[in-house]
Short mmCIF file of C-alpha atoms in Angstrom, two decimals:
data_model
loop_
_atom_site.label_atom_id
_atom_site.label_comp_id
_atom_site.label_asym_id
_atom_site.label_seq_id
_atom_site.Cartn_x
_atom_site.Cartn_y
_atom_site.Cartn_z
CA MET L 994 0.08 0.80 -0.09
CA ASP L 995 0.99 3.51 -0.34
CA TRP L 996 1.59 5.40 3.33
CA ASP L 997 2.78 8.81 3.56
CA PRO L 998 5.90 8.61 4.43
CA PRO L 999 6.11 6.40 2.26
CA ASP L 1000 8.55 4.30 5.12
CA THR L 1001 5.48 3.97 7.52
CA TRP L 1002 6.39 0.24 7.96
CA ASP L 1003 9.78 -0.22 6.76
CA ARG L 1004 10.85 -1.16 10.17
CA GLN L 1005 8.73 -3.11 10.99
CA ARG L 1006 9.21 -5.24 7.92
CA ARG L 1007 12.87 -5.92 8.92
CA PHE L 1008 12.07 -6.68 12.16
CA LEU L 1009 9.85 -10.11 10.05
CA GLU L 1010 11.74 -10.13 7.49
CA ASP L 1011 14.44 -11.11 10.12
CA LEU L 1012 13.17 -12.64 13.10
CA PRO L 1013 13.66 -17.22 11.35
CA ALA L 1014 17.52 -16.00 11.62
CA THR L 1015 17.39 -15.04 15.45
CA LEU L 1016 16.06 -17.91 16.06
CA ARG L 1017 17.32 -20.85 17.13
CA ALA L 1018 16.25 -23.28 15.63
CA ARG L 1019 13.86 -23.82 12.75
CA PRO L 1020 10.56 -24.84 14.31
CA ASN L 1021 8.27 -26.98 13.45
CA ALA L 1022 5.38 -25.79 13.98
CA LEU L 1023 3.50 -21.94 14.32
CA LEU L 1024 0.94 -21.29 16.58
CA VAL L 1025 -0.79 -17.86 16.80
CA ILE L 1026 -3.25 -16.16 19.08
CA SER L 1027 -4.49 -12.90 17.50
CA GLY L 1028 -5.99 -9.55 18.67
CA HIS L 1029 -8.49 -10.62 15.79
CA TRP L 1030 -10.86 -13.77 16.70
CA GLU L 1031 -12.11 -13.85 19.94
CA ALA L 1032 -14.73 -16.66 21.85
CA PRO L 1033 -16.39 -17.37 24.35
CA VAL L 1034 -14.08 -20.55 24.82
CA PHE L 1035 -10.55 -20.54 23.69
CA THR L 1036 -10.84 -22.10 20.57
CA VAL L 1037 -8.56 -23.60 18.31
CA GLN L 1038 -8.69 -23.64 14.14
CA THR L 1039 -8.78 -26.97 13.12
CA ASN L 1040 -9.20 -27.21 9.23
CA PRO L 1041 -6.59 -28.66 7.42
CA MET L 1042 -6.26 -26.12 4.67
CA PRO L 1043 -6.81 -22.76 6.63
CA PRO L 1044 -8.04 -20.09 3.55
CA LEU L 1045 -7.09 -16.63 3.76
CA LEU L 1046 -9.37 -14.58 5.96
CA PHE L 1047 -10.17 -11.36 4.65
CA ASP L 1048 -11.30 -9.98 7.56
CA TYR L 1049 -10.62 -5.77 6.52
CA ASN L 1050 -13.00 -3.45 4.84
CA GLY L 1051 -12.19 -0.26 2.14
CA PHE L 1052 -8.54 -1.52 0.89
CA PRO L 1053 -7.03 -1.14 -2.08
CA PRO L 1054 -8.22 -4.29 -3.67
CA HIS L 1055 -4.50 -5.64 -4.43
CA THR L 1056 -5.25 -6.67 -0.57
CA TYR L 1057 -7.46 -8.89 -0.57
CA LYS L 1058 -5.51 -10.93 -3.15
CA LEU L 1059 -2.48 -11.97 -1.01
CA THR L 1060 -2.48 -15.36 -0.18
CA TRP L 1061 -0.68 -18.08 2.73
CA PRO L 1062 -0.78 -21.06 2.23
CA ALA L 1063 0.37 -22.95 4.83
CA PRO L 1064 -0.93 -25.77 5.87
CA GLY L 1065 -3.02 -26.81 9.38
CA ASP L 1066 -2.16 -29.07 11.92
CA PRO L 1067 -4.70 -30.71 13.40
CA ALA L 1068 -2.55 -33.09 15.34
CA LEU L 1069 -1.17 -30.14 17.21
CA ALA L 1070 -4.40 -28.15 17.44
CA GLY L 1071 -5.34 -31.53 19.26
CA ARG L 1072 -2.52 -31.51 21.63
CA VAL L 1073 -3.76 -27.85 22.27
CA ARG L 1074 -6.76 -28.64 23.53
CA GLN L 1075 -5.47 -31.42 25.73
CA LEU L 1076 -2.98 -29.05 27.39
CA LEU L 1077 -5.68 -26.37 27.60
CA GLY L 1078 -8.39 -29.09 29.25
CA ASP L 1079 -6.13 -30.95 31.24
CA ALA L 1080 -5.29 -26.91 32.61
CA GLY L 1081 -8.94 -26.92 33.51
CA PHE L 1082 -10.57 -24.03 30.60
CA GLU L 1083 -12.60 -24.85 28.61
CA THR L 1084 -12.40 -25.60 24.17
CA ALA L 1085 -13.73 -25.97 21.13
CA ALA L 1086 -12.60 -26.53 17.53
CA ASP L 1087 -13.59 -24.81 14.82
CA PRO L 1088 -12.80 -26.76 11.19
CA ALA L 1089 -13.50 -23.88 9.41
CA ARG L 1090 -11.89 -20.61 10.11
CA GLY L 1091 -8.90 -19.45 8.71
CA TYR L 1092 -5.73 -17.43 9.18
CA ASP L 1093 -6.97 -13.78 9.70
CA HIS L 1094 -5.00 -11.11 8.99
CA GLY L 1095 -3.56 -10.64 12.93
CA VAL L 1096 -2.09 -14.22 11.74
CA PHE L 1097 -0.83 -13.75 7.17
CA VAL L 1098 0.27 -10.46 6.83
CA PRO L 1099 2.89 -10.65 9.95
CA LEU L 1100 3.75 -14.69 8.64
CA LYS L 1101 3.50 -13.37 5.43
CA VAL L 1102 6.49 -11.51 5.68
CA ALA L 1103 8.43 -13.24 8.45
CA PHE L 1104 8.07 -16.78 6.99
CA PRO L 1105 7.00 -16.18 3.01
CA ALA L 1106 7.73 -19.50 1.76
CA ALA L 1107 4.08 -21.00 4.24
CA ASP L 1108 5.98 -24.47 3.94
CA ILE L 1109 5.29 -24.72 8.32
CA PRO L 1110 2.24 -25.61 8.87
CA THR L 1111 0.06 -23.62 11.55
CA VAL L 1112 -2.37 -23.41 14.40
CA GLN L 1113 -4.66 -19.95 15.03
CA LEU L 1114 -5.63 -19.94 18.59
CA SER L 1115 -8.86 -17.37 19.43
CA LEU L 1116 -8.19 -15.24 22.41
CA ARG L 1117 -11.56 -16.19 25.32
CA ALA L 1118 -13.73 -13.90 24.94
CA ASP L 1119 -13.26 -11.75 28.49
CA LEU L 1120 -9.77 -10.93 27.43
CA ASP L 1121 -9.31 -12.18 31.17
CA PRO L 1122 -5.46 -11.37 31.28
CA GLN L 1123 -5.71 -13.96 34.71
CA ALA L 1124 -7.06 -16.20 32.34
CA HIS L 1125 -4.60 -15.75 29.34
CA LEU L 1126 -1.56 -15.70 31.11
CA ALA L 1127 -3.25 -19.25 32.90
CA ALA L 1128 -3.58 -20.75 29.51
CA GLY L 1129 -0.06 -19.86 28.02
CA ARG L 1130 1.76 -21.78 31.01
CA ALA L 1131 -0.34 -24.78 29.49
CA LEU L 1132 0.28 -24.32 26.37
CA ALA L 1133 4.53 -24.41 27.12
CA PRO L 1134 5.44 -27.77 26.72
CA LEU L 1135 4.09 -27.33 22.69
CA ARG L 1136 8.15 -25.27 23.67
CA ASP L 1137 9.98 -28.57 24.19
CA ALA L 1138 7.88 -29.74 20.23
CA GLY L 1139 9.00 -26.61 18.80
CA VAL L 1140 6.72 -25.24 18.81
CA LEU L 1141 6.98 -21.42 17.96
CA ILE L 1142 4.34 -19.35 20.04
CA VAL L 1143 3.60 -16.21 18.45
CA GLY L 1144 1.50 -13.51 20.21
CA SER L 1145 0.25 -10.54 17.14
CA GLY L 1146 -1.24 -7.76 18.20
CA ASN L 1147 -0.29 -4.63 19.22
CA THR L 1148 1.02 -2.85 22.39
CA TYR L 1149 -0.22 0.79 20.84
CA HIS L 1150 -3.75 0.39 19.87
CA ASN L 1151 -6.48 3.45 19.62
CA MET L 1152 -6.79 3.67 16.50
CA ALA L 1153 -8.65 7.56 16.86
CA VAL L 1154 -5.25 8.65 18.23
CA MET L 1155 -3.12 7.19 15.45
CA MET L 1156 -5.38 8.32 12.83
CA ARG L 1157 -5.85 12.17 14.46
CA ALA L 1158 -1.65 11.85 14.21
CA MET L 1159 -1.45 10.70 10.68
CA ARG L 1160 -3.97 13.42 9.34
CA GLY L 1161 -1.82 16.13 11.10
CA GLY L 1162 1.78 14.76 10.62
CA THR L 1163 3.22 13.57 13.38
CA GLN L 1164 5.21 15.61 15.68
CA GLY L 1165 5.36 15.97 19.15
CA PRO L 1166 5.98 13.04 21.21
CA ALA L 1167 4.90 9.81 20.50
CA ALA L 1168 1.44 8.57 22.07
CA GLY L 1169 1.81 5.51 24.73
CA ALA L 1170 5.07 6.60 25.63
CA ASP L 1171 4.34 5.87 29.09
CA PHE L 1172 2.52 2.83 29.27
CA ASP L 1173 6.23 1.74 26.85
CA ARG L 1174 7.60 2.46 29.44
CA TRP L 1175 5.56 0.65 32.04
CA LEU L 1176 5.18 -2.31 29.83
CA THR L 1177 8.46 -3.08 28.97
CA ASP L 1178 9.42 -2.86 32.40
CA ALA L 1179 7.07 -5.33 33.04
CA ALA L 1180 7.95 -7.69 30.27
CA THR L 1181 11.16 -7.58 31.52
CA GLN L 1182 11.24 -8.49 34.59
CA ASP L 1183 13.16 -11.40 36.10
CA ASP L 1184 10.91 -12.46 38.47
CA PRO L 1185 8.13 -14.21 36.48
CA VAL L 1186 5.91 -14.28 40.01
CA ARG L 1187 6.26 -10.71 39.84
CA ARG L 1188 6.21 -10.02 35.70
CA ASP L 1189 3.41 -12.04 35.75
CA ALA L 1190 1.44 -10.03 38.69
CA MET L 1191 2.73 -6.70 36.96
CA LEU L 1192 0.85 -7.28 33.04
CA ALA L 1193 -2.16 -9.11 35.87
CA ALA L 1194 -3.02 -5.61 36.30
CA TRP L 1195 -1.70 -4.16 33.12
CA SER L 1196 -5.03 -2.18 33.32
CA GLN L 1197 -3.93 0.29 35.44
CA ALA L 1198 -0.54 0.80 34.11
CA PRO L 1199 0.45 5.05 33.69
CA GLY L 1200 -1.17 5.46 29.89
CA ALA L 1201 -3.24 1.77 30.03
CA ARG L 1202 -6.35 2.21 28.48
CA GLU L 1203 -5.40 5.43 26.41
CA ALA L 1204 -2.66 3.10 24.64
CA ASN L 1205 -5.41 0.25 24.55
CA PRO L 1206 -8.78 1.63 24.82
CA ARG L 1207 -10.07 -2.21 24.21
CA GLU L 1208 -7.37 -4.45 24.96
CA GLU L 1209 -7.73 -7.23 22.43
CA HIS L 1210 -4.46 -6.70 20.19
CA LEU L 1211 -2.81 -6.51 24.42
CA ILE L 1212 -3.99 -9.71 25.15
CA PRO L 1213 -1.31 -12.84 23.41
CA LEU L 1214 1.20 -10.97 24.86
CA HIS L 1215 0.15 -12.01 27.99
CA VAL L 1216 -0.22 -16.08 26.19
CA VAL L 1217 3.83 -15.41 25.25
CA ALA L 1218 4.34 -14.32 28.49
CA GLY L 1219 2.65 -17.18 29.92
CA ALA L 1220 4.27 -19.39 27.70
CA ALA L 1221 7.30 -18.26 28.96
CA LEU L 1222 7.89 -19.18 32.41
CA ALA L 1223 10.67 -18.37 33.58
CA ASP L 1224 12.40 -17.04 30.95
CA ARG L 1225 12.79 -13.80 31.20
CA GLY L 1226 11.51 -11.12 28.26
CA VAL L 1227 13.04 -8.79 26.11
CA LYS L 1228 12.36 -5.65 23.95
CA THR L 1229 13.12 -6.64 20.60
CA LEU L 1230 11.38 -3.70 19.09
CA GLU L 1231 10.77 -0.02 19.11
CA ASP L 1232 8.87 1.79 16.65
CA HIS L 1233 7.78 5.16 15.99
CA VAL L 1234 4.49 4.41 13.46
CA MET L 1235 1.86 7.35 13.43
CA GLY L 1236 2.50 8.92 16.08
CA ALA L 1237 2.73 6.27 18.64
CA VAL L 1238 4.93 4.18 20.26
CA GLU L 1239 4.59 0.26 19.27
CA SER L 1240 6.49 -2.69 20.91
CA ALA L 1241 7.57 -6.14 20.50
CA PHE L 1242 8.98 -8.58 23.15
CA ARG L 1243 10.66 -11.67 22.83
CA PHE L 1244 11.02 -15.12 25.74
CA GLY L 1245 12.88 -18.11 25.19
#
């Protein structure tokens, strides 16, 4: 797409392009928690060949012709349900669900060959931070099987503020800086108990509700942090885009 300035997304693109080379090994599979899928209970995509779900409107025609034909992994989906069920969570399966743009847009850049089996897991619609941290802890054994657990969302997702910044230029301090500093401190805590307690109380942080008026784009981070167990988080990206701060974190 055409953006003003043209390099608006260059840094995030390079971050995603470089991601595979930073991993210790090529993943056997990807489990993706996207901010664009909510369900009453944690729901797992079981489609063996998921199509793309173009869950956006008003974009240029070419954005509806994208492809990313990664295979699904019903066996992994079953394992996800088993682990969550063993932890006391009610789950469901969705055999028809396709990859939404929280999955195929970043992964098309990071893994363009689309040759790694991929499964999407929904958020639970109550968006309870404690529950999503606990779900992540339940899924931690997948890491030992070579599954890369990806949280796809935004650390700042106040689109009204970002669109105003785009219309009026991006001069001045970036929106979300206070929350980003707090979130960086929380995610990179040495003590995982302290980290999870901070993330559970994220809405009390400075600038929290300005950065995320609704938390669906932040909560994927909670699942990933839960799956990290004792691994300390590292900030791997801080980008100032559309007048706001967006960051990424990695565990393990």
